[in-house]
Amino acid sequence: MRQRRLILMRHATAAASSGRDLDRPLTRAGQDEARFVGECLRLEGPIPDRVLCSAAQRCRDTWRAVEAGLAEGSPPEVEVAFESRLYDATAAALLDTVQSESDAANVLVLAHNPGISLLALELVRRDPESSALLREGFSPATIAVFAVEGPWAELSAETVQLQRFDRPEPDERR
């Protein structure tokens, strides 16, 4: 069976609420953060072939900016699903969503805290070193990349290994 990768990402920095929370866009800094993440994924991998994205505006905006960073040169073919059920989803709901995937090799889940960070912590609960690293927190535009053994349906702490945990820092952005 081929190696799979799971990328968990918290949306980039969003504007303060001035109406419905679902409608909050990214700030300019948030757009830069998300584009930077896309550039990093393009250069270091993995490049997602499937994106499960919350339908909230800030997540949609984050994906568009990540996609722009990924696409420099030649845009990759990525299947994107904007899912209302990922808005404020619990770690368990996010896990269920990923476990229902079938064919994708590299899945990016782009959603919100606390669900994203709690799912990441659940997946590394058997690894004290990774747990300590992830407890530092999922600031906006943070990604955690996991190697996954076996089918998505069996995704659990027993089938993953944290490969990378990246939090964009202001001095890293262009």
PDB file of C-alpha atoms in Angstrom:
ATOM      1  CA  MET A   1       0.000   0.000   0.000  1.00  0.00           C
ATOM      2  CA  ARG A   2       1.276   3.447  -0.853  1.00  0.00           C
ATOM      3  CA  GLN A   3       2.371   5.926   1.782  1.00  0.00           C
ATOM      4  CA  ARG A   4      -0.250   8.517   2.608  1.00  0.00           C
ATOM      5  CA  ARG A   5       0.206  11.955   4.103  1.00  0.00           C
ATOM      6  CA  LEU A   6      -2.236  13.903   6.240  1.00  0.00           C
ATOM      7  CA  ILE A   7      -1.782  17.650   6.507  1.00  0.00           C
ATOM      8  CA  LEU A   8      -3.739  19.359   9.273  1.00  0.00           C
ATOM      9  CA  MET A   9      -3.916  23.128   8.906  1.00  0.00           C
ATOM     10  CA  ARG A  10      -5.505  25.875  10.926  1.00  0.00           C
ATOM     11  CA  HIS A  11      -6.798  28.776   8.813  1.00  0.00           C
ATOM     12  CA  ALA A  12      -4.571  31.855   8.531  1.00  0.00           C
ATOM     13  CA  THR A  13      -5.089  35.094  10.485  1.00  0.00           C
ATOM     14  CA  ALA A  14      -8.656  36.352  10.102  1.00  0.00           C
ATOM     15  CA  ALA A  15     -10.148  39.799  10.508  1.00  0.00           C
ATOM     16  CA  ALA A  16     -12.005  40.668  13.683  1.00  0.00           C
ATOM     17  CA  SER A  17     -15.674  39.830  13.662  1.00  0.00           C
ATOM     18  CA  SER A  18     -18.003  42.533  12.372  1.00  0.00           C
ATOM     19  CA  GLY A  19     -20.938  40.294  11.572  1.00  0.00           C
ATOM     20  CA  ARG A  20     -21.435  36.565  11.196  1.00  0.00           C
ATOM     21  CA  ASP A  21     -18.400  34.556  12.289  1.00  0.00           C
ATOM     22  CA  LEU A  22     -18.675  32.403   9.145  1.00  0.00           C
ATOM     23  CA  ASP A  23     -18.108  35.488   6.988  1.00  0.00           C
ATOM     24  CA  ARG A  24     -14.809  36.684   8.490  1.00  0.00           C
ATOM     25  CA  PRO A  25     -12.169  37.134   5.746  1.00  0.00           C
ATOM     26  CA  LEU A  26      -8.403  36.900   6.111  1.00  0.00           C
ATOM     27  CA  THR A  27      -6.298  39.914   6.930  1.00  0.00           C
ATOM     28  CA  ARG A  28      -3.512  40.892   4.517  1.00  0.00           C
ATOM     29  CA  ALA A  29      -1.053  39.224   6.911  1.00  0.00           C
ATOM     30  CA  GLY A  30      -3.234  36.098   6.847  1.00  0.00           C
ATOM     31  CA  GLN A  31      -3.127  36.016   3.054  1.00  0.00           C
ATOM     32  CA  ASP A  32       0.666  36.248   3.198  1.00  0.00           C
ATOM     33  CA  GLU A  33       0.844  33.465   5.830  1.00  0.00           C
ATOM     34  CA  ALA A  34      -1.281  31.126   3.741  1.00  0.00           C
ATOM     35  CA  ARG A  35       0.608  31.816   0.514  1.00  0.00           C
ATOM     36  CA  PHE A  36       3.851  31.120   2.399  1.00  0.00           C
ATOM     37  CA  VAL A  37       2.453  27.741   3.515  1.00  0.00           C
ATOM     38  CA  GLY A  38       1.599  26.925  -0.109  1.00  0.00           C
ATOM     39  CA  GLU A  39       5.113  27.830  -1.191  1.00  0.00           C
ATOM     40  CA  CYS A  40       6.584  25.619   1.553  1.00  0.00           C
ATOM     41  CA  LEU A  41       4.382  22.697   0.525  1.00  0.00           C
ATOM     42  CA  ARG A  42       5.377  23.191  -3.117  1.00  0.00           C
ATOM     43  CA  LEU A  43       9.084  23.184  -2.225  1.00  0.00           C
ATOM     44  CA  GLU A  44       9.152  20.630   0.620  1.00  0.00           C
ATOM     45  CA  GLY A  45       5.975  18.630   0.067  1.00  0.00           C
ATOM     46  CA  PRO A  46       3.665  17.023   0.372  1.00  0.00           C
ATOM     47  CA  ILE A  47       1.386  18.546  -2.224  1.00  0.00           C
ATOM     48  CA  PRO A  48      -2.222  17.643  -1.428  1.00  0.00           C
ATOM     49  CA  ASP A  49      -4.336  15.913  -4.026  1.00  0.00           C
ATOM     50  CA  ARG A  50      -7.483  16.307  -1.897  1.00  0.00           C
ATOM     51  CA  VAL A  51      -8.474  19.242   0.317  1.00  0.00           C
ATOM     52  CA  LEU A  52     -11.233  19.081   2.913  1.00  0.00           C
ATOM     53  CA  CYS A  53     -11.896  22.714   3.759  1.00  0.00           C
ATOM     54  CA  SER A  54     -14.326  24.350   6.153  1.00  0.00           C
ATOM     55  CA  ALA A  55     -16.906  26.436   4.320  1.00  0.00           C
ATOM     56  CA  ALA A  56     -16.111  29.468   6.524  1.00  0.00           C
ATOM     57  CA  GLN A  57     -14.853  32.442   4.501  1.00  0.00           C
ATOM     58  CA  ARG A  58     -11.495  32.554   6.324  1.00  0.00           C
ATOM     59  CA  CYS A  59     -10.849  28.920   5.406  1.00  0.00           C
ATOM     60  CA  ARG A  60     -11.876  29.451   1.784  1.00  0.00           C
ATOM     61  CA  ASP A  61      -9.566  32.474   1.628  1.00  0.00           C
ATOM     62  CA  THR A  62      -6.767  30.460   3.246  1.00  0.00           C
ATOM     63  CA  TRP A  63      -7.128  27.711   0.650  1.00  0.00           C
ATOM     64  CA  ARG A  64      -7.059  30.213  -2.248  1.00  0.00           C
ATOM     65  CA  ALA A  65      -3.819  31.721  -0.907  1.00  0.00           C
ATOM     66  CA  VAL A  66      -2.252  28.285  -0.240  1.00  0.00           C
ATOM     67  CA  GLU A  67      -3.247  27.273  -3.761  1.00  0.00           C
ATOM     68  CA  ALA A  68      -1.568  30.387  -5.174  1.00  0.00           C
ATOM     69  CA  GLY A  69       1.644  29.426  -3.349  1.00  0.00           C
ATOM     70  CA  LEU A  70       1.397  25.854  -4.610  1.00  0.00           C
ATOM     71  CA  ALA A  71       0.687  26.921  -8.176  1.00  0.00           C
ATOM     72  CA  GLU A  72       3.769  29.044  -8.800  1.00  0.00           C
ATOM     73  CA  GLY A  73       5.084  27.674 -12.057  1.00  0.00           C
ATOM     74  CA  SER A  74       2.447  25.040 -12.749  1.00  0.00           C
ATOM     75  CA  PRO A  75      -0.745  24.510 -10.769  1.00  0.00           C
ATOM     76  CA  PRO A  76      -1.207  21.041  -9.279  1.00  0.00           C
ATOM     77  CA  GLU A  77      -4.448  19.132  -9.774  1.00  0.00           C
ATOM     78  CA  VAL A  78      -6.227  19.254  -6.434  1.00  0.00           C
ATOM     79  CA  GLU A  79      -9.760  18.126  -5.630  1.00  0.00           C
ATOM     80  CA  VAL A  80     -11.316  20.538  -3.116  1.00  0.00           C
ATOM     81  CA  ALA A  81     -14.435  19.989  -1.006  1.00  0.00           C
ATOM     82  CA  PHE A  82     -15.790  22.942   0.978  1.00  0.00           C
ATOM     83  CA  GLU A  83     -17.595  21.329   3.903  1.00  0.00           C
ATOM     84  CA  SER A  84     -20.030  23.096   6.250  1.00  0.00           C
ATOM     85  CA  ARG A  85     -19.575  20.251   8.746  1.00  0.00           C
ATOM     86  CA  LEU A  86     -15.909  21.261   9.246  1.00  0.00           C
ATOM     87  CA  TYR A  87     -16.866  24.648  10.709  1.00  0.00           C
ATOM     88  CA  ASP A  88     -16.104  24.424  14.438  1.00  0.00           C
ATOM     89  CA  ALA A  89     -15.873  20.645  14.131  1.00  0.00           C
ATOM     90  CA  THR A  90     -14.642  18.589  17.058  1.00  0.00           C
ATOM     91  CA  ALA A  91     -11.528  16.454  16.777  1.00  0.00           C
ATOM     92  CA  ALA A  92     -13.761  13.376  16.546  1.00  0.00           C
ATOM     93  CA  ALA A  93     -15.795  14.882  13.688  1.00  0.00           C
ATOM     94  CA  LEU A  94     -12.620  15.837  11.818  1.00  0.00           C
ATOM     95  CA  LEU A  95     -11.249  12.321  12.302  1.00  0.00           C
ATOM     96  CA  ASP A  96     -14.498  10.795  11.002  1.00  0.00           C
ATOM     97  CA  THR A  97     -14.299  13.035   7.934  1.00  0.00           C
ATOM     98  CA  VAL A  98     -10.747  11.935   7.120  1.00  0.00           C
ATOM     99  CA  GLN A  99     -11.548   8.270   7.804  1.00  0.00           C
ATOM    100  CA  SER A 100     -14.281   8.434   5.150  1.00  0.00           C
ATOM    101  CA  GLU A 101     -11.714   9.283   2.447  1.00  0.00           C
ATOM    102  CA  SER A 102     -10.719   6.570   0.021  1.00  0.00           C
ATOM    103  CA  ASP A 103      -8.389   7.264  -2.887  1.00  0.00           C
ATOM    104  CA  ALA A 104      -6.357  10.362  -2.065  1.00  0.00           C
ATOM    105  CA  ALA A 105      -2.680   9.962  -1.226  1.00  0.00           C
ATOM    106  CA  ASN A 106      -2.210  13.374   0.414  1.00  0.00           C
ATOM    107  CA  VAL A 107      -5.146  14.945   2.230  1.00  0.00           C
ATOM    108  CA  LEU A 108      -5.127  18.501   3.576  1.00  0.00           C
ATOM    109  CA  VAL A 109      -7.739  19.270   6.239  1.00  0.00           C
ATOM    110  CA  LEU A 110      -8.139  23.030   6.601  1.00  0.00           C
ATOM    111  CA  ALA A 111     -10.318  23.980   9.547  1.00  0.00           C
ATOM    112  CA  HIS A 112     -10.486  25.687  12.934  1.00  0.00           C
ATOM    113  CA  ASN A 113      -9.183  25.477  16.454  1.00  0.00           C
ATOM    114  CA  PRO A 114      -9.684  23.850  18.824  1.00  0.00           C
ATOM    115  CA  GLY A 115     -10.666  20.893  16.603  1.00  0.00           C
ATOM    116  CA  ILE A 116      -7.538  20.885  14.421  1.00  0.00           C
ATOM    117  CA  SER A 117      -5.080  21.093  17.312  1.00  0.00           C
ATOM    118  CA  LEU A 118      -6.996  18.531  19.365  1.00  0.00           C
ATOM    119  CA  LEU A 119      -7.026  16.078  16.460  1.00  0.00           C
ATOM    120  CA  ALA A 120      -3.277  16.545  16.000  1.00  0.00           C
ATOM    121  CA  LEU A 121      -2.723  15.916  19.707  1.00  0.00           C
ATOM    122  CA  GLU A 122      -4.898  12.798  19.578  1.00  0.00           C
ATOM    123  CA  LEU A 123      -2.865  11.453  16.666  1.00  0.00           C
ATOM    124  CA  VAL A 124       0.454  11.879  18.538  1.00  0.00           C
ATOM    125  CA  ARG A 125      -0.746  10.807  21.993  1.00  0.00           C
ATOM    126  CA  ARG A 126       1.577   7.770  21.933  1.00  0.00           C
ATOM    127  CA  ASP A 127       4.644   9.913  21.180  1.00  0.00           C
ATOM    128  CA  PRO A 128       5.652  12.142  24.148  1.00  0.00           C
ATOM    129  CA  GLU A 129       8.147  14.175  22.114  1.00  0.00           C
ATOM    130  CA  SER A 130       5.642  15.000  19.368  1.00  0.00           C
ATOM    131  CA  SER A 131       2.948  15.660  21.968  1.00  0.00           C
ATOM    132  CA  ALA A 132       5.177  18.214  23.699  1.00  0.00           C
ATOM    133  CA  LEU A 133       5.897  19.922  20.367  1.00  0.00           C
ATOM    134  CA  LEU A 134       2.222  20.128  19.383  1.00  0.00           C
ATOM    135  CA  ARG A 135       1.243  21.471  22.802  1.00  0.00           C
ATOM    136  CA  GLU A 136       3.088  24.653  21.815  1.00  0.00           C
ATOM    137  CA  GLY A 137      -0.094  25.417  19.902  1.00  0.00           C
ATOM    138  CA  PHE A 138      -1.596  25.861  16.469  1.00  0.00           C
ATOM    139  CA  SER A 139      -1.286  29.561  15.738  1.00  0.00           C
ATOM    140  CA  PRO A 140      -2.939  30.728  12.495  1.00  0.00           C
ATOM    141  CA  ALA A 141      -1.611  29.005   9.338  1.00  0.00           C
ATOM    142  CA  THR A 142       0.131  26.256  11.306  1.00  0.00           C
ATOM    143  CA  ILE A 143       0.455  22.850   9.661  1.00  0.00           C
ATOM    144  CA  ALA A 144       1.180  19.393  10.999  1.00  0.00           C
ATOM    145  CA  VAL A 145       2.187  16.753   8.459  1.00  0.00           C
ATOM    146  CA  PHE A 146       1.748  13.078   9.298  1.00  0.00           C
ATOM    147  CA  ALA A 147       2.891   9.942   7.497  1.00  0.00           C
ATOM    148  CA  VAL A 148      -0.039   7.515   7.477  1.00  0.00           C
ATOM    149  CA  GLU A 149       0.288   3.747   7.172  1.00  0.00           C
ATOM    150  CA  GLY A 150      -2.719   1.887   5.858  1.00  0.00           C
ATOM    151  CA  PRO A 151      -6.093   3.070   4.608  1.00  0.00           C
ATOM    152  CA  TRP A 152      -7.722   6.301   5.751  1.00  0.00           C
ATOM    153  CA  ALA A 153     -10.451   4.277   7.463  1.00  0.00           C
ATOM    154  CA  GLU A 154      -7.846   3.052   9.969  1.00  0.00           C
ATOM    155  CA  LEU A 155      -6.382   6.491  10.746  1.00  0.00           C
ATOM    156  CA  SER A 156      -5.440   6.604  14.433  1.00  0.00           C
ATOM    157  CA  ALA A 157      -2.539   7.249  16.791  1.00  0.00           C
ATOM    158  CA  GLU A 158      -1.318   3.752  15.928  1.00  0.00           C
ATOM    159  CA  THR A 159      -1.088   4.404  12.174  1.00  0.00           C
ATOM    160  CA  VAL A 160       0.563   7.844  11.989  1.00  0.00           C
ATOM    161  CA  GLN A 161       3.880   9.493  12.640  1.00  0.00           C
ATOM    162  CA  LEU A 162       4.396  13.243  12.853  1.00  0.00           C
ATOM    163  CA  GLN A 163       6.818  14.308  10.142  1.00  0.00           C
ATOM    164  CA  ARG A 164       6.672  18.057  10.386  1.00  0.00           C
ATOM    165  CA  PHE A 165       5.127  20.817  12.489  1.00  0.00           C
ATOM    166  CA  ASP A 166       5.428  24.294  10.970  1.00  0.00           C
ATOM    167  CA  ARG A 167       4.198  27.564  12.389  1.00  0.00           C
ATOM    168  CA  PRO A 168       4.873  30.515  10.098  1.00  0.00           C
ATOM    169  CA  GLU A 169       6.904  33.133  11.916  1.00  0.00           C
ATOM    170  CA  PRO A 170       6.733  36.804  10.888  1.00  0.00           C
ATOM    171  CA  ASP A 171      10.434  36.908   9.953  1.00  0.00           C
ATOM    172  CA  GLU A 172       9.981  33.915   7.607  1.00  0.00           C
ATOM    173  CA  ARG A 173       7.399  35.692   5.443  1.00  0.00           C
ATOM    174  CA  ARG A 174       8.471  37.628   2.397  1.00  0.00           C
TER     175      ARG A 174
END
